[in-house]
Short mmCIF file of C-alpha atoms in Angstrom, two decimals:
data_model
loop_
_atom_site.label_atom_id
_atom_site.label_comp_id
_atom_site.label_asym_id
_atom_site.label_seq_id
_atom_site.Cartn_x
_atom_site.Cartn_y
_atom_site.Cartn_z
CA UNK A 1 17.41 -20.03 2.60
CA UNK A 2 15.02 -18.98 -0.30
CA UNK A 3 12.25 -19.53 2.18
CA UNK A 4 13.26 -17.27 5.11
CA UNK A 5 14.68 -14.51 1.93
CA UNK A 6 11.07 -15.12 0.14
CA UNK A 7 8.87 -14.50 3.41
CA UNK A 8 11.59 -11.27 4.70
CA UNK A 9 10.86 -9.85 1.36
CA UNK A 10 6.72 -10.40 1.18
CA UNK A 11 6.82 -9.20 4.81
CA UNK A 12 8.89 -5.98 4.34
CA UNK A 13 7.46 -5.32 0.84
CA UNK A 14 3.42 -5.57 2.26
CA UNK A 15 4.67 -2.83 5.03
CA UNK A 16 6.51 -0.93 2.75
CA UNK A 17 2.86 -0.92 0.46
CA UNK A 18 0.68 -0.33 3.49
CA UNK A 19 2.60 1.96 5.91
CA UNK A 20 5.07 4.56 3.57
CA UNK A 21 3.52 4.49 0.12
CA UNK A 22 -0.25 4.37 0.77
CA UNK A 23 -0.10 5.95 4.62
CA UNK A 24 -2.09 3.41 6.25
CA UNK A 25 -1.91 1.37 9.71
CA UNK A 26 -1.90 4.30 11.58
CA UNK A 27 -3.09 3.05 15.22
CA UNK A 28 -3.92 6.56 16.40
CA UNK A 29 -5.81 7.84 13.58
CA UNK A 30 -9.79 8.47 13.63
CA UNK A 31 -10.14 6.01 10.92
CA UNK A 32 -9.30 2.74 12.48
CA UNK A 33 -6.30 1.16 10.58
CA UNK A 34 -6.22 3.79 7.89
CA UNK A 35 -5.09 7.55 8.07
CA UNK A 36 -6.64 11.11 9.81
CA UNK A 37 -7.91 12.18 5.79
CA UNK A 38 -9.38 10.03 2.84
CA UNK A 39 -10.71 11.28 -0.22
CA UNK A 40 -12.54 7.97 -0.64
CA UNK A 41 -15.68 8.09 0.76
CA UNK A 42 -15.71 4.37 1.19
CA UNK A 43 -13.60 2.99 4.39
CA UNK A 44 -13.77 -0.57 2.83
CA UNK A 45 -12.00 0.34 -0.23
CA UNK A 46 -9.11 0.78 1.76
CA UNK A 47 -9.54 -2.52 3.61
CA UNK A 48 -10.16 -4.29 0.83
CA UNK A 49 -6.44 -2.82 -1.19
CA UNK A 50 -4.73 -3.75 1.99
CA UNK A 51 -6.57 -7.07 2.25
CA UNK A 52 -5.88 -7.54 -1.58
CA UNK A 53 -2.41 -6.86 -1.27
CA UNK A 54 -1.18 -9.56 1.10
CA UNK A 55 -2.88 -12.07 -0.38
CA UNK A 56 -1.29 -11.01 -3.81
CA UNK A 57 2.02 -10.71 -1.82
CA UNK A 58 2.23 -13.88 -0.17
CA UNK A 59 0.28 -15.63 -3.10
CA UNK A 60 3.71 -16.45 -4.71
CA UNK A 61 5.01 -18.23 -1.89
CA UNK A 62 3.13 -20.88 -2.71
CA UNK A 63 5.36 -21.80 -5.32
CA UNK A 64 8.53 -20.82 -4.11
CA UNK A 65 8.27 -23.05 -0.64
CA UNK A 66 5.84 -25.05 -2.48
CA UNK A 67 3.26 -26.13 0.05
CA UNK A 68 1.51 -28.89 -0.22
CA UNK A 69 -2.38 -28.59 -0.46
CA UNK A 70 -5.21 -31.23 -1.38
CA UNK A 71 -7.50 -28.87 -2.99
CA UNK A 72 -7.36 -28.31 -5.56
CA UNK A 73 -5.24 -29.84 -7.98
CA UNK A 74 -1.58 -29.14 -8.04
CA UNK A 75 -1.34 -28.07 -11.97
CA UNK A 76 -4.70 -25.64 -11.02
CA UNK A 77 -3.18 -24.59 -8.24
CA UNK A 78 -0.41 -23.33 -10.00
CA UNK A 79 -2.19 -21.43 -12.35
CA UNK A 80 -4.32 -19.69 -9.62
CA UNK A 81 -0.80 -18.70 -8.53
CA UNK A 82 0.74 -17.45 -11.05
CA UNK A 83 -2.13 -15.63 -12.52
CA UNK A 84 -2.10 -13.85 -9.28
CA UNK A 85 1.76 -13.21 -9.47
CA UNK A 86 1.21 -11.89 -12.99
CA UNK A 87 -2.37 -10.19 -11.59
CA UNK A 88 0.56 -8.74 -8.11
CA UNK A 89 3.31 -7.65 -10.71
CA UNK A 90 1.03 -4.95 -12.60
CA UNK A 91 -0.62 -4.31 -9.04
CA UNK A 92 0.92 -0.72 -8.84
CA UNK A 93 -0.78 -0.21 -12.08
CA UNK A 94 -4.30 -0.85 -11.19
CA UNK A 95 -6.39 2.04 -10.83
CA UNK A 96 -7.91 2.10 -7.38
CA UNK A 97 -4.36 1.29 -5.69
CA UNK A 98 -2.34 3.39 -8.02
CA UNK A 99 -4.93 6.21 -6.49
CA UNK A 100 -4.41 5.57 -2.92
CA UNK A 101 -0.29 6.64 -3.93
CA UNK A 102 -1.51 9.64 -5.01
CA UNK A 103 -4.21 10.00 -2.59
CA UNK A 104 -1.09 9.73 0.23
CA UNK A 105 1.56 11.37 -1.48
CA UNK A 106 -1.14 14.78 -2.19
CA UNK A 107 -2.25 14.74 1.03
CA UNK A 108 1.53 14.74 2.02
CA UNK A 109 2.43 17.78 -0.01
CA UNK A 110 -0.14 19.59 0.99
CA UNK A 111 0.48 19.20 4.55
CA UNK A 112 3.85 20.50 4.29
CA UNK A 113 3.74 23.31 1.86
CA UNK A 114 5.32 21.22 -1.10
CA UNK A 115 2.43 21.60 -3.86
CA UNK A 116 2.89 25.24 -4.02
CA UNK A 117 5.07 27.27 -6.11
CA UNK A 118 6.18 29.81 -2.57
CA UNK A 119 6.21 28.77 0.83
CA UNK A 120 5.41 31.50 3.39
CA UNK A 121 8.36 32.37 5.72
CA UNK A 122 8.17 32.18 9.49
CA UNK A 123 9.33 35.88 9.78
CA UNK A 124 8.55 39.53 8.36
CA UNK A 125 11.23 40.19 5.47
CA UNK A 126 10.17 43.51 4.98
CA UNK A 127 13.06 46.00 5.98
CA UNK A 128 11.07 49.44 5.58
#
C-alpha cells in the first residue's frame, strides 16, 4: 500500500512541478517539451530542472520500497538517498528552479492583464 501511495504521489507531484507550476511539457509549443516564451536563453537549463527533478522525486523511493541494489553499498546507498531527499525538500528553494516559478507565473500575468494596476475594457465607456 505505501508503495502504490509513494509512486501516485512522486508521479502526480513531478507533473504538478513540470506542467502547472513551471509551464512546461507543452507538446505544441516551438520549444520542444518546454513553453512558446523563455527568458532563459539556455534550452538545457530547462531540461536539466526537469531532468533534476524526477530523479530528486523518485530518489526517495528507494528507501521507502527499498530496492535492492549491489552497488554500492547499502549504508552508502542510503546516504546518497537521503542527502538527495534533504537536497529534494529545499528544491523549491534553489535558485534556478525557484526562477522558472516566477519565470511561468510572470509570463502568466502578463498574458492576461494581471500585472497591471487597470485592465482596458472591451467597450467605449465614454457617454458624451
Amino acid at each position: 500500500m505505501a508503495g502504490i501511495f509513494s509512486v501516485t504521489a512522486a508521479i502526480y507531484g513531478t507533473y504538478w512541478d513540470l506542467v502547472m507550476d513551471w509551464g512546461l511539457l507543452q507538446f505544441k509549443s516551438k520549444n520542444w517539451l518546454l513553453r512558446d516564451k523563455l527568458l532563459i536563453p539556455y534550452r538545457s537549463v530547462y531540461f536539466g530542472a526537469m531532468v533534476l527533478n524526477v530523479l530528486l522525486r523518485f530518489a526517495w523511493l528507494q528507501t521507502v520500497l527499498n530496492f535492492q541494489v549491489s552497488f554500492p553499498h547499502a549504508q552508502t546507498l542510503s546516504a546518497i538517498v537521503a542527502s538527495l531527499a534533504d537536497y529534494g525538500t529545499f528544491s523549491g528553494n534553489i535558485e534556478f528552479i525557484q526562477n522558472i516559478k516566477l519565470e511561468n507565473e510572470h509570463l502568466h500575468n502578463v498574458v492576461k492583464y494581471r500585472a497591471f494596476k487597470s485592465v482596458p475594457l472591451p467597450f467605449d465607456y465614454n457617454v458624451g
